[in-house]
Tab-separated table of C-alpha atoms in Angstrom:
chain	number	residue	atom	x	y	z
A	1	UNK	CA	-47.235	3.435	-47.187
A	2	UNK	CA	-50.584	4.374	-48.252
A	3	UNK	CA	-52.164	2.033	-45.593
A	4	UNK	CA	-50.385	3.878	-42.956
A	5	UNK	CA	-51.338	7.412	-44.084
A	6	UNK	CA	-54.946	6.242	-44.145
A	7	UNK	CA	-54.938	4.526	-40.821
A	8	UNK	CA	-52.891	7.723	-39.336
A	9	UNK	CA	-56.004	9.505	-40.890
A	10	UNK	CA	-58.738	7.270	-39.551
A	11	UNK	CA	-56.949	7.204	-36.382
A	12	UNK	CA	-57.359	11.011	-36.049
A	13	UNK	CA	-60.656	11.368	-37.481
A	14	UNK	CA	-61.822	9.110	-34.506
A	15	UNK	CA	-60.273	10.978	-31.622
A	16	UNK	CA	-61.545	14.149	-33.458
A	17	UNK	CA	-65.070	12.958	-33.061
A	18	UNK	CA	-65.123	11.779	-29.766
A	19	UNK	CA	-63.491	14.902	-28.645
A	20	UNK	CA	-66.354	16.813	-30.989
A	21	UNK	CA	-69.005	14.490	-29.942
A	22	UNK	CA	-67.836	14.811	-25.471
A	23	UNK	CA	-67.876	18.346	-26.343
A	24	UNK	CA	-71.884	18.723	-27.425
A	25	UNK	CA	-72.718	16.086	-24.613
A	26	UNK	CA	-71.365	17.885	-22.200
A	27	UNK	CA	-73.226	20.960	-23.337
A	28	UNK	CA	-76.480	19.282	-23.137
A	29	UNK	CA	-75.568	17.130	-19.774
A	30	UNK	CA	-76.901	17.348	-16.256
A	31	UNK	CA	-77.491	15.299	-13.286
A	32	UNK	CA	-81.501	15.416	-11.304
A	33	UNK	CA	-81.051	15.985	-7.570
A	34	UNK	CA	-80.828	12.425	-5.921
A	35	UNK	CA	-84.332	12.985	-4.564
A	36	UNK	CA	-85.542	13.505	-7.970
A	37	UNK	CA	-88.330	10.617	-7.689
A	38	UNK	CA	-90.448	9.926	-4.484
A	39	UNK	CA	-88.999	6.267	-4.594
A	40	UNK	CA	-85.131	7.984	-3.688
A	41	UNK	CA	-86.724	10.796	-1.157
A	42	UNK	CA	-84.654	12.049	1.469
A	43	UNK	CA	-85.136	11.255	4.969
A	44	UNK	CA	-85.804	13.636	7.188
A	45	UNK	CA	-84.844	14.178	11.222
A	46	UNK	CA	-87.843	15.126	13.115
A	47	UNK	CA	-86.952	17.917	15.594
A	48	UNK	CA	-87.995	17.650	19.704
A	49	UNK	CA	-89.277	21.670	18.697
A	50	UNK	CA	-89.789	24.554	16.475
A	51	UNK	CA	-86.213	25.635	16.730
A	52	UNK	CA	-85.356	23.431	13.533
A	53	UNK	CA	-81.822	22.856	14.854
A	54	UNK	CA	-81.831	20.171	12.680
A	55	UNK	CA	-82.437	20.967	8.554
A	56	UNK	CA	-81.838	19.448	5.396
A	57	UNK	CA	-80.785	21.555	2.340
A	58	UNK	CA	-82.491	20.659	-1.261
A	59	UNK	CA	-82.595	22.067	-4.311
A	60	UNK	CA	-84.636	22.371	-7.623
A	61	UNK	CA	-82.132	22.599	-9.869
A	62	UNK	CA	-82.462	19.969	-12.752
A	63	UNK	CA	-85.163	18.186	-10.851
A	64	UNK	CA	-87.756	16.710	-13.209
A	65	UNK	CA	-91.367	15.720	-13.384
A	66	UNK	CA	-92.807	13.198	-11.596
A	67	UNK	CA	-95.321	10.988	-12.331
A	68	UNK	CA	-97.764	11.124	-9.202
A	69	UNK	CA	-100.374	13.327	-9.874
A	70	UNK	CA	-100.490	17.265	-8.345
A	71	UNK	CA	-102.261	17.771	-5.790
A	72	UNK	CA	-102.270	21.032	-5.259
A	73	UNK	CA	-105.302	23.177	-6.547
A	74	UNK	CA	-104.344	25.807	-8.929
A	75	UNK	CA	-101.188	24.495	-9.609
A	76	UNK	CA	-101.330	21.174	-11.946
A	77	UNK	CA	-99.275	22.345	-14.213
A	78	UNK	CA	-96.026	23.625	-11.905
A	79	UNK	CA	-94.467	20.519	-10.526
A	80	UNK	CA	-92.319	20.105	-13.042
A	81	UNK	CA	-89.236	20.309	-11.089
A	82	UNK	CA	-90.231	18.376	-7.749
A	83	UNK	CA	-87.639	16.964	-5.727
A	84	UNK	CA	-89.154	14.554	-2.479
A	85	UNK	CA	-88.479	14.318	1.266
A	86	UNK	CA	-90.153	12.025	3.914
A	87	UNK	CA	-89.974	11.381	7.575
A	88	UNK	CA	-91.935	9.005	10.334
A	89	UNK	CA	-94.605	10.825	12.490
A	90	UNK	CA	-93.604	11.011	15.993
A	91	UNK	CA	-96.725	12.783	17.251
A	92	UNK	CA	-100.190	13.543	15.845
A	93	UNK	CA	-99.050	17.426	15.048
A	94	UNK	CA	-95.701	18.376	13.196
A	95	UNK	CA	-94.738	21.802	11.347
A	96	UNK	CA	-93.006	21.746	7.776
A	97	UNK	CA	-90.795	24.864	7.697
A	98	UNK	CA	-88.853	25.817	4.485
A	99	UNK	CA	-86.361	28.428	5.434
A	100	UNK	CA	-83.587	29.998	3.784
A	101	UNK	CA	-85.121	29.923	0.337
A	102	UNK	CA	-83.138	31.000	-2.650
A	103	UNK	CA	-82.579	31.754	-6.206
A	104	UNK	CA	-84.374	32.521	-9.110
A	105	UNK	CA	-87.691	31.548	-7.845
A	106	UNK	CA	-88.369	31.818	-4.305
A	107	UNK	CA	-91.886	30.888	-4.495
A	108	UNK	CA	-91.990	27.140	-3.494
A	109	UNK	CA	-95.116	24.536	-3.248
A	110	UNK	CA	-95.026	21.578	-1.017
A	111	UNK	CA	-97.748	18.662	-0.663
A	112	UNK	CA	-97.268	16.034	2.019
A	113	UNK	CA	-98.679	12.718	1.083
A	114	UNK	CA	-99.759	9.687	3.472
A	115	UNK	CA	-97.746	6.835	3.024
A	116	UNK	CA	-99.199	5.086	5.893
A	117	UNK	CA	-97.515	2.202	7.821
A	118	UNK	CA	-95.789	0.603	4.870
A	119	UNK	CA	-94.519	4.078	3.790
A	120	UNK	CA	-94.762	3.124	0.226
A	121	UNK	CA	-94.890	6.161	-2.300
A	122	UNK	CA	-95.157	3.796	-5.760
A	123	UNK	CA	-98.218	3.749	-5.047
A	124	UNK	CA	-99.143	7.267	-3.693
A	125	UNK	CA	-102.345	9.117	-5.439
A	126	UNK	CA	-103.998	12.416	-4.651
A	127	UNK	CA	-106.214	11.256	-2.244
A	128	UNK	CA	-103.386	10.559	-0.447
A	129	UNK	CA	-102.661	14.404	-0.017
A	130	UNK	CA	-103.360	15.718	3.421
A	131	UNK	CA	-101.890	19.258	2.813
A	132	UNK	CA	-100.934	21.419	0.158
A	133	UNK	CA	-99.640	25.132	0.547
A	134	UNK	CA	-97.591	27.831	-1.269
A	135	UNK	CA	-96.856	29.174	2.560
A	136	UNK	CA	-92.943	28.276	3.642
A	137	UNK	CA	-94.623	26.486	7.045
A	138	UNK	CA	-97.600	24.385	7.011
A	139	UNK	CA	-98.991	23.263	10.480
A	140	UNK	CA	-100.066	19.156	9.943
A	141	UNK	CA	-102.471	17.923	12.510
A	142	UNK	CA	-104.383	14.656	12.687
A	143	UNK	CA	-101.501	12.526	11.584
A	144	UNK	CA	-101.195	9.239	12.929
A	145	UNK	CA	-97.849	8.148	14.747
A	146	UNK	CA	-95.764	5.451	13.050
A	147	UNK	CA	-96.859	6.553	9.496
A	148	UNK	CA	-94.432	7.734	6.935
A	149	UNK	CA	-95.311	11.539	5.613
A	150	UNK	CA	-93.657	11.837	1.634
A	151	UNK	CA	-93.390	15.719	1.229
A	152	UNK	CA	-93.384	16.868	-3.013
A	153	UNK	CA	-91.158	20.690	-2.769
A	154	UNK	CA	-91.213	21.939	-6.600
A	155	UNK	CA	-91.051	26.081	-7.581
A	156	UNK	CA	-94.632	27.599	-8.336
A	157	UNK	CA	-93.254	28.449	-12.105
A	158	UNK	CA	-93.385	26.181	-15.443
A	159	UNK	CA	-89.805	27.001	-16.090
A	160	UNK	CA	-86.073	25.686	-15.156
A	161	UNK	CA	-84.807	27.214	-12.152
A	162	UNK	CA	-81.665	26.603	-9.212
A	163	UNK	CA	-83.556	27.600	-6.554
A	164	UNK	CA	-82.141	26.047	-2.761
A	165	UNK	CA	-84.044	25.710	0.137
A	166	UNK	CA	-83.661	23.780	4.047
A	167	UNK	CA	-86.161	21.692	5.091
A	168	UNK	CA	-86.963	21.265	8.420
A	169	UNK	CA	-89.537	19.137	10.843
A	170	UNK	CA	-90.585	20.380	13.729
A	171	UNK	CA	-92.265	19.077	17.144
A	172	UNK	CA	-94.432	21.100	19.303
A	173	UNK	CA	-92.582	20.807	22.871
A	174	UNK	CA	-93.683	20.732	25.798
A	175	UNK	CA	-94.108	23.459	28.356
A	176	UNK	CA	-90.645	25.808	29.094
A	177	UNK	CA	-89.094	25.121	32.492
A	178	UNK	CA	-89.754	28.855	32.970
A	179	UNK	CA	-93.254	29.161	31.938
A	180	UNK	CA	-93.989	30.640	34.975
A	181	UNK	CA	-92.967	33.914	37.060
A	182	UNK	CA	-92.191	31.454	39.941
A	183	UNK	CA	-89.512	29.200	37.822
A	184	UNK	CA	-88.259	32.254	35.986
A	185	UNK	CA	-84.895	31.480	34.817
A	186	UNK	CA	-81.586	33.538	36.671
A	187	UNK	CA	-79.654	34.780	34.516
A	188	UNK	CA	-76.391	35.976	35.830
A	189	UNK	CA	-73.814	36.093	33.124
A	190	UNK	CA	-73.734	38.525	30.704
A	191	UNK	CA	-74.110	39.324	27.490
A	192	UNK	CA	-77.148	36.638	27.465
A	193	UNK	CA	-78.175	34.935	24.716
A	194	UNK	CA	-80.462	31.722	23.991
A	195	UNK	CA	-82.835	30.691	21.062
A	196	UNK	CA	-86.141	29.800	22.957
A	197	UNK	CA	-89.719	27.987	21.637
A	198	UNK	CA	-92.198	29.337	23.969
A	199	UNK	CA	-95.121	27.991	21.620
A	200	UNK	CA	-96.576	25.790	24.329
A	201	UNK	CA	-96.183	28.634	27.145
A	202	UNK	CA	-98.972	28.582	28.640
A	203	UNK	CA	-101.404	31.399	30.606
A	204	UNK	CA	-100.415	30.418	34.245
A	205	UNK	CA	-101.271	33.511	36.106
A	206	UNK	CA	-103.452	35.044	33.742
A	207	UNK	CA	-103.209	38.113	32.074
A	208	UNK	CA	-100.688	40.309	33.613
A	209	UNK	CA	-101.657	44.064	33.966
A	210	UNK	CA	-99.367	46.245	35.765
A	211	UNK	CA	-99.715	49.949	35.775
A	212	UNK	CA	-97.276	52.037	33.720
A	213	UNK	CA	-96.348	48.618	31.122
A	214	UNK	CA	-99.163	49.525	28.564
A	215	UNK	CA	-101.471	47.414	29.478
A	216	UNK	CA	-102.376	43.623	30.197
A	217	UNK	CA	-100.151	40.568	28.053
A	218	UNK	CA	-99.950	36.989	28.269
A	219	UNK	CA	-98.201	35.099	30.878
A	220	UNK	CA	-95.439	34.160	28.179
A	221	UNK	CA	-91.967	32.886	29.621
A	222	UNK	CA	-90.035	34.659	32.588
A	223	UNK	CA	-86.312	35.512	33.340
A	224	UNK	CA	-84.893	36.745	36.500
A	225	UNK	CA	-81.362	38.893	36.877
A	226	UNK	CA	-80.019	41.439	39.920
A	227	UNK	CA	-78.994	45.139	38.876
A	228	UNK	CA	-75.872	46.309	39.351
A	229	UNK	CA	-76.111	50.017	37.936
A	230	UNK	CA	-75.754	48.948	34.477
A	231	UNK	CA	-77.928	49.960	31.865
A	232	UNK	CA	-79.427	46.865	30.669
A	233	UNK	CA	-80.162	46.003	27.565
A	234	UNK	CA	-83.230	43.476	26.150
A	235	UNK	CA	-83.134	42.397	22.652
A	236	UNK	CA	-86.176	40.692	21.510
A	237	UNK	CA	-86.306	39.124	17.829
A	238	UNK	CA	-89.139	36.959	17.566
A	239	UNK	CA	-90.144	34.724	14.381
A	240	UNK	CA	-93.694	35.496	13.190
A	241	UNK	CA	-95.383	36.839	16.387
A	242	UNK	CA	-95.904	40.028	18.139
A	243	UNK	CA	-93.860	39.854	21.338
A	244	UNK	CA	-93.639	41.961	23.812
A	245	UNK	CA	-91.262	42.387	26.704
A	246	UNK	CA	-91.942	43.996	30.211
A	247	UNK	CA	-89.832	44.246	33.370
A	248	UNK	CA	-90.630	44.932	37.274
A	249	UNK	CA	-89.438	44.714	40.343
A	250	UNK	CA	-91.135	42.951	43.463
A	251	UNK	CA	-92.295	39.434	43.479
A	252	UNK	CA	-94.576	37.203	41.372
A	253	UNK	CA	-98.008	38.338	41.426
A	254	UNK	CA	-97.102	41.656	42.907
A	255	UNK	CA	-95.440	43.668	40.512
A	256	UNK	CA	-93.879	47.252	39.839
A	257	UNK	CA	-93.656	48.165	36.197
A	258	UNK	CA	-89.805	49.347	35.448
A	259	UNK	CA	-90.216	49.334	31.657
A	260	UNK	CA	-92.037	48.017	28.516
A	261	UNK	CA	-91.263	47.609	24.521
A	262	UNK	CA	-94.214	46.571	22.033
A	263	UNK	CA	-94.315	48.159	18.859
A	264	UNK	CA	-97.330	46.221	17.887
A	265	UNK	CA	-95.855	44.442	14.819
A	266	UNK	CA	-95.374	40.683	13.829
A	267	UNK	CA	-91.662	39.513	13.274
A	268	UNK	CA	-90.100	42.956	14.222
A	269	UNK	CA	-87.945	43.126	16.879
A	270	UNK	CA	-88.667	44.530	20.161
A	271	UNK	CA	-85.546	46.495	21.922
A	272	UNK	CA	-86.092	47.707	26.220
A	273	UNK	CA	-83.063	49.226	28.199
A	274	UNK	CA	-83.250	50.864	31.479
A	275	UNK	CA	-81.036	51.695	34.319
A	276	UNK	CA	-80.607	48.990	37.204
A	277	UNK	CA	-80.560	49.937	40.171
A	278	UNK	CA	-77.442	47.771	42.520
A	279	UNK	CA	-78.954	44.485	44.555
A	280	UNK	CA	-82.390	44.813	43.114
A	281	UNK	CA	-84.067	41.502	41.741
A	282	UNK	CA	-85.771	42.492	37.817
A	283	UNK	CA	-88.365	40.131	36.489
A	284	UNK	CA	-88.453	40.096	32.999
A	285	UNK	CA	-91.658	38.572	31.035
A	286	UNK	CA	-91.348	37.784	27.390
A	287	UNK	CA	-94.935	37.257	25.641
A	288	UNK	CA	-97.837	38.063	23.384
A	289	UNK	CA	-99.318	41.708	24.256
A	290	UNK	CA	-102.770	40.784	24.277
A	291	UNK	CA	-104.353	41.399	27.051
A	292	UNK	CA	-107.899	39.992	25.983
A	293	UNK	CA	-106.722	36.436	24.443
A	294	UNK	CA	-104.390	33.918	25.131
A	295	UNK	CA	-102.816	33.922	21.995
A	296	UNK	CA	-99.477	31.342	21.068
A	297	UNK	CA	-96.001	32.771	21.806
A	298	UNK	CA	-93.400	31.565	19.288
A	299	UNK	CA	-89.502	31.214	18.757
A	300	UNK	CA	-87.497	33.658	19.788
A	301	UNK	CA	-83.607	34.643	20.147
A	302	UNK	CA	-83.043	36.615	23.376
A	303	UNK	CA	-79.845	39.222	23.793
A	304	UNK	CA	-79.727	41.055	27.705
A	305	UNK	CA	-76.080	42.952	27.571
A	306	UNK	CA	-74.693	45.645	30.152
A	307	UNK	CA	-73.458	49.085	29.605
A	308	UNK	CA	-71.685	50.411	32.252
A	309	UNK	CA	-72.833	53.182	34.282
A	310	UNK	CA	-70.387	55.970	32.181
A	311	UNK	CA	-70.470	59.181	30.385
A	312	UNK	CA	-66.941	58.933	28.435
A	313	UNK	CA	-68.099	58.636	25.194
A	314	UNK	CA	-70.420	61.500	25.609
A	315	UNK	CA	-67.518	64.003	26.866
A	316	UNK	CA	-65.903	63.156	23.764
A	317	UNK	CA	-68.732	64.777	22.305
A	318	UNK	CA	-68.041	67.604	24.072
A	319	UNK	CA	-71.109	67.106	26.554
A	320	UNK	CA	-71.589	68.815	29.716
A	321	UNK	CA	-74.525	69.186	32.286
A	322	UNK	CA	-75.537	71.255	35.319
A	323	UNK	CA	-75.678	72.127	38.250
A	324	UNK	CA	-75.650	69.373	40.081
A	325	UNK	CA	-77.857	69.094	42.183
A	326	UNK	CA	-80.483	70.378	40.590
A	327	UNK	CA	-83.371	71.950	41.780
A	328	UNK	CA	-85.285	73.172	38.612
A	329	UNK	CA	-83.780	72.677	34.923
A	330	UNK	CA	-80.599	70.721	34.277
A	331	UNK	CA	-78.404	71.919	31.868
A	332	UNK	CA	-76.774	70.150	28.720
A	333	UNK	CA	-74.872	70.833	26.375
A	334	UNK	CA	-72.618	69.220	23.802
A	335	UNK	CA	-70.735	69.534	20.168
A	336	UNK	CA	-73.440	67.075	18.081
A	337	UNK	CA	-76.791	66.618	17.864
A	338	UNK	CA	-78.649	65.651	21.437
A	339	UNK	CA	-80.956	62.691	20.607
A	340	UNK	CA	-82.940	61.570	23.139
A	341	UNK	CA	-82.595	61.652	26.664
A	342	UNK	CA	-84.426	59.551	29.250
A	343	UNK	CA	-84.681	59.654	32.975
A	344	UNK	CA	-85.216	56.784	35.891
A	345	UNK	CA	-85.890	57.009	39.435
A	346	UNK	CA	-83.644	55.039	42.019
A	347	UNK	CA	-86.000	51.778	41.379
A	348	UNK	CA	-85.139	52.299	37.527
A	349	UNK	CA	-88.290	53.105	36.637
A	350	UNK	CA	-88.646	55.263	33.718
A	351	UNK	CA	-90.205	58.589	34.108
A	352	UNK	CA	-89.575	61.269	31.674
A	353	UNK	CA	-88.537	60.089	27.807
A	354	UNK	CA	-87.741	62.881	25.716
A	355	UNK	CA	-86.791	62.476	21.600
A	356	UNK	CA	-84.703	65.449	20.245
A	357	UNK	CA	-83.880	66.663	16.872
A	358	UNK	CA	-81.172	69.086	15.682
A	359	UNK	CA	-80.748	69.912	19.260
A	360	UNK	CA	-77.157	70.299	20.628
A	361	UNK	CA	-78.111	72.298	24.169
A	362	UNK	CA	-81.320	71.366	26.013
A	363	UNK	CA	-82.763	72.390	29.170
A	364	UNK	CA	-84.210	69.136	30.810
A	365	UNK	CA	-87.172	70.587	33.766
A	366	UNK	CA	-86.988	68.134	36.886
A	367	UNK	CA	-89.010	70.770	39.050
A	368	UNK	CA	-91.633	67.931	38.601
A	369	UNK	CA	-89.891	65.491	39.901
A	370	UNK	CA	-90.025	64.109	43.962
A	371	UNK	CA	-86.418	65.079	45.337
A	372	UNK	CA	-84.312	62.215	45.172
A	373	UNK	CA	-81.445	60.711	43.449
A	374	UNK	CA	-81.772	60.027	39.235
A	375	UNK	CA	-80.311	58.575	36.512
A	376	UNK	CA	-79.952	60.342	33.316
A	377	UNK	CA	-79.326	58.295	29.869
A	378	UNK	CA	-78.219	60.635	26.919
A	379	UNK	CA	-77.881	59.955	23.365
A	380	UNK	CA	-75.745	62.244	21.108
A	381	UNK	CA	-74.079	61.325	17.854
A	382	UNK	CA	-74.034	57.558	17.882
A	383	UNK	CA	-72.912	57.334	21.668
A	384	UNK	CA	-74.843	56.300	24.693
A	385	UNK	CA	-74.099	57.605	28.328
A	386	UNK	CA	-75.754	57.368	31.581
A	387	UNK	CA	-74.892	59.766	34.543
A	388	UNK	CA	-76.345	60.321	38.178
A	389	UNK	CA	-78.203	63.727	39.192
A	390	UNK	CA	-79.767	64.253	42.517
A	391	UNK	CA	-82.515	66.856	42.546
A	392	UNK	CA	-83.409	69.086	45.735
């Protein structure tokens, strides 16, 4: 009997241990990313563009040391949490792109290392370190085609952190189809949208300066569509340039101005809508505003929508406007504040803009203006309108 109790009491002294001792294991326990060492790096895709269609997600998290030396000047003592990609070199230029960095530090290193032919990385020392940058892109030139590129990611901070990133290679590409005014793409469905690298765009025609669209830009990439009395709308994000947008009527090389949009600023959006007038051909030239230099275009996403020629949602404001005609001042009124209102000839150009504030009846003076028919676009509240005046 007494062997029994003390077996029954060994017995459960064992399981109690184990289940004490999985307990404090799995307090201490964790897994390295399985490109924790340069010999297990991930492989990369190398993208046809800058478009990075094509990423790879990593992360920090757990990561650990390794033991190639830093590389990276003024920051020997961070890579304590490095986790390793690679990829082949299809062309003597590529662009490393982090994107979509997060967590609790966002501010990443990366070194790229030349592995040469062999792409061996046991081996790999800092002389082998062709770049090094706290930047998220880094723009590699000189490389050699065939060669295997080992890229070190690790957090520019000493201590444990889960931040996640993508990873993405990118090509220069060639030329767009419509680089030029005489190839400009049709568009003829609406709403548009496409994600575009105009990086190799090149200057065909020169600078292009036509009266009234605030002066010369670059010959960037072209679009072609036919008005139909919408109001049409161009939505311009770009990623790290100053773009510009300008539209005209006529043919390549021989241009009217209809409207412009460059608020001068890297990365920010640039936002044009005007009136179209029905069966006219609009040429629409996306590109860098300088007038002086040919500098790079860049990626871009591109939104052209239609608003209908309608002022419902205005009435519903409670606006209302006359006479019409009109020979002197126009009359508006309405039951919120009047915003803006903007007015285009028959060829859409723009020719009076005027920004409102706390204004809910305004008297708009078209004695100026050549007799003729116009469109009128009003903004009151948060709703848009467009109507048709004709001055005498």
């Amino acid at each position: 009997m007494k062997e029994k109790i003390t077996l029954t009491f060994l017995l459960f002294f064992a399981l109690f241990s184990m289940t004490t001792n999985a307990e404090n294991i799995g307090t201490d326990f964790f897994v390295p990313p399985a490109n924790d060492d340069c010999a297990n790096a991930t492989t990369l895709t190398v993208n046809s563009d800058f478009l990075c269609t094509t990423v790879s997600s990593g992360t920090v998290a757990e990561a650990t040391a390794s033991s190639t030396p830093n590389a990276c000047p003024g920051s020997a003592t961070e890579a304590t949490d490095d986790v390793w990609f690679k990829f082949v070199a299809t062309s003597t230029e590529h662009r490393i792109s982090l994107q979509n960095v997060s967590g609790s530090q966002t501010d990443l290193y990366h070194a790229v290392f030349n592995a040469g032919a062999a792409g061996d990385c046991s081996t790999l020392a800092v002389s082998d370190a062709i770049f090094c940058s706290d930047d998220d892109t880094s723009n590699l030139t000189a490389l050699t085609v065939g060669n295997t590129y080992f890229i070190r990611v690790y957090t520019n901070d000493t201590g444990t952190h889960d931040t996640t990133f993508d990873i993405c290679v990118g090509t220069a590409p060639l030329p767009p189809a419509n680089d030029e005014c005489a190839n400009a793409e049709s568009v003829t469905a609406f709403p548009f949208t496409s994600s575009v690298d105009a990086t190799s765009s090149t200057n065909n025609g020169g600078f292009i300066d036509v009266a009234g669209c605030g002066g010369a830009m670059n010959d960037g990439v072209w679009y072609t569509m036919v008005g139909d009395g919408s109001n049409v709308t161009i939505n311009v994000e770009p990623a790290g340039w100053d773009a510009k947008i300008a539209v005209y009527t006529g043919s390549c090389g021989t241009f009217t101005c209809i409207a412009e949009a460059n608020n001068g600023l890297e990365g920010n959006t640039e936002t044009e809508t005007f009136t179209s007038i029905a069966g006219t051909t609009y040429f629409i030239n996306i590109g860098h505003p300088s007038g002086a230099s040919d500098f790079a275009e860049g990626v871009f996403n591109l939104d052209i929508s239609l608003s209908g020629l309608s002022i419902d949602d205005l009435v519903s404001k409670g606006f209302s406007y006359f006479p019409n005609p009109v020979r002197g001042e126009l009359k508006m009124n309405a039951n919120e504040n009047i915003k803006s209102i903007n007015v285009y000839n028959m060829i859409g150009q723009e020719v009076k803009r005027i920004a409102l504030s706390n204004v809910f009846s305004y008297k708009l003076d078209m004695s100026d203006l050549s007799d003729g028919v116009y469109f009128i676009r009003a903004e009151v509240g948060e709703s848009t309108g467009t109507f048709k005046v004709i001055k005498k």
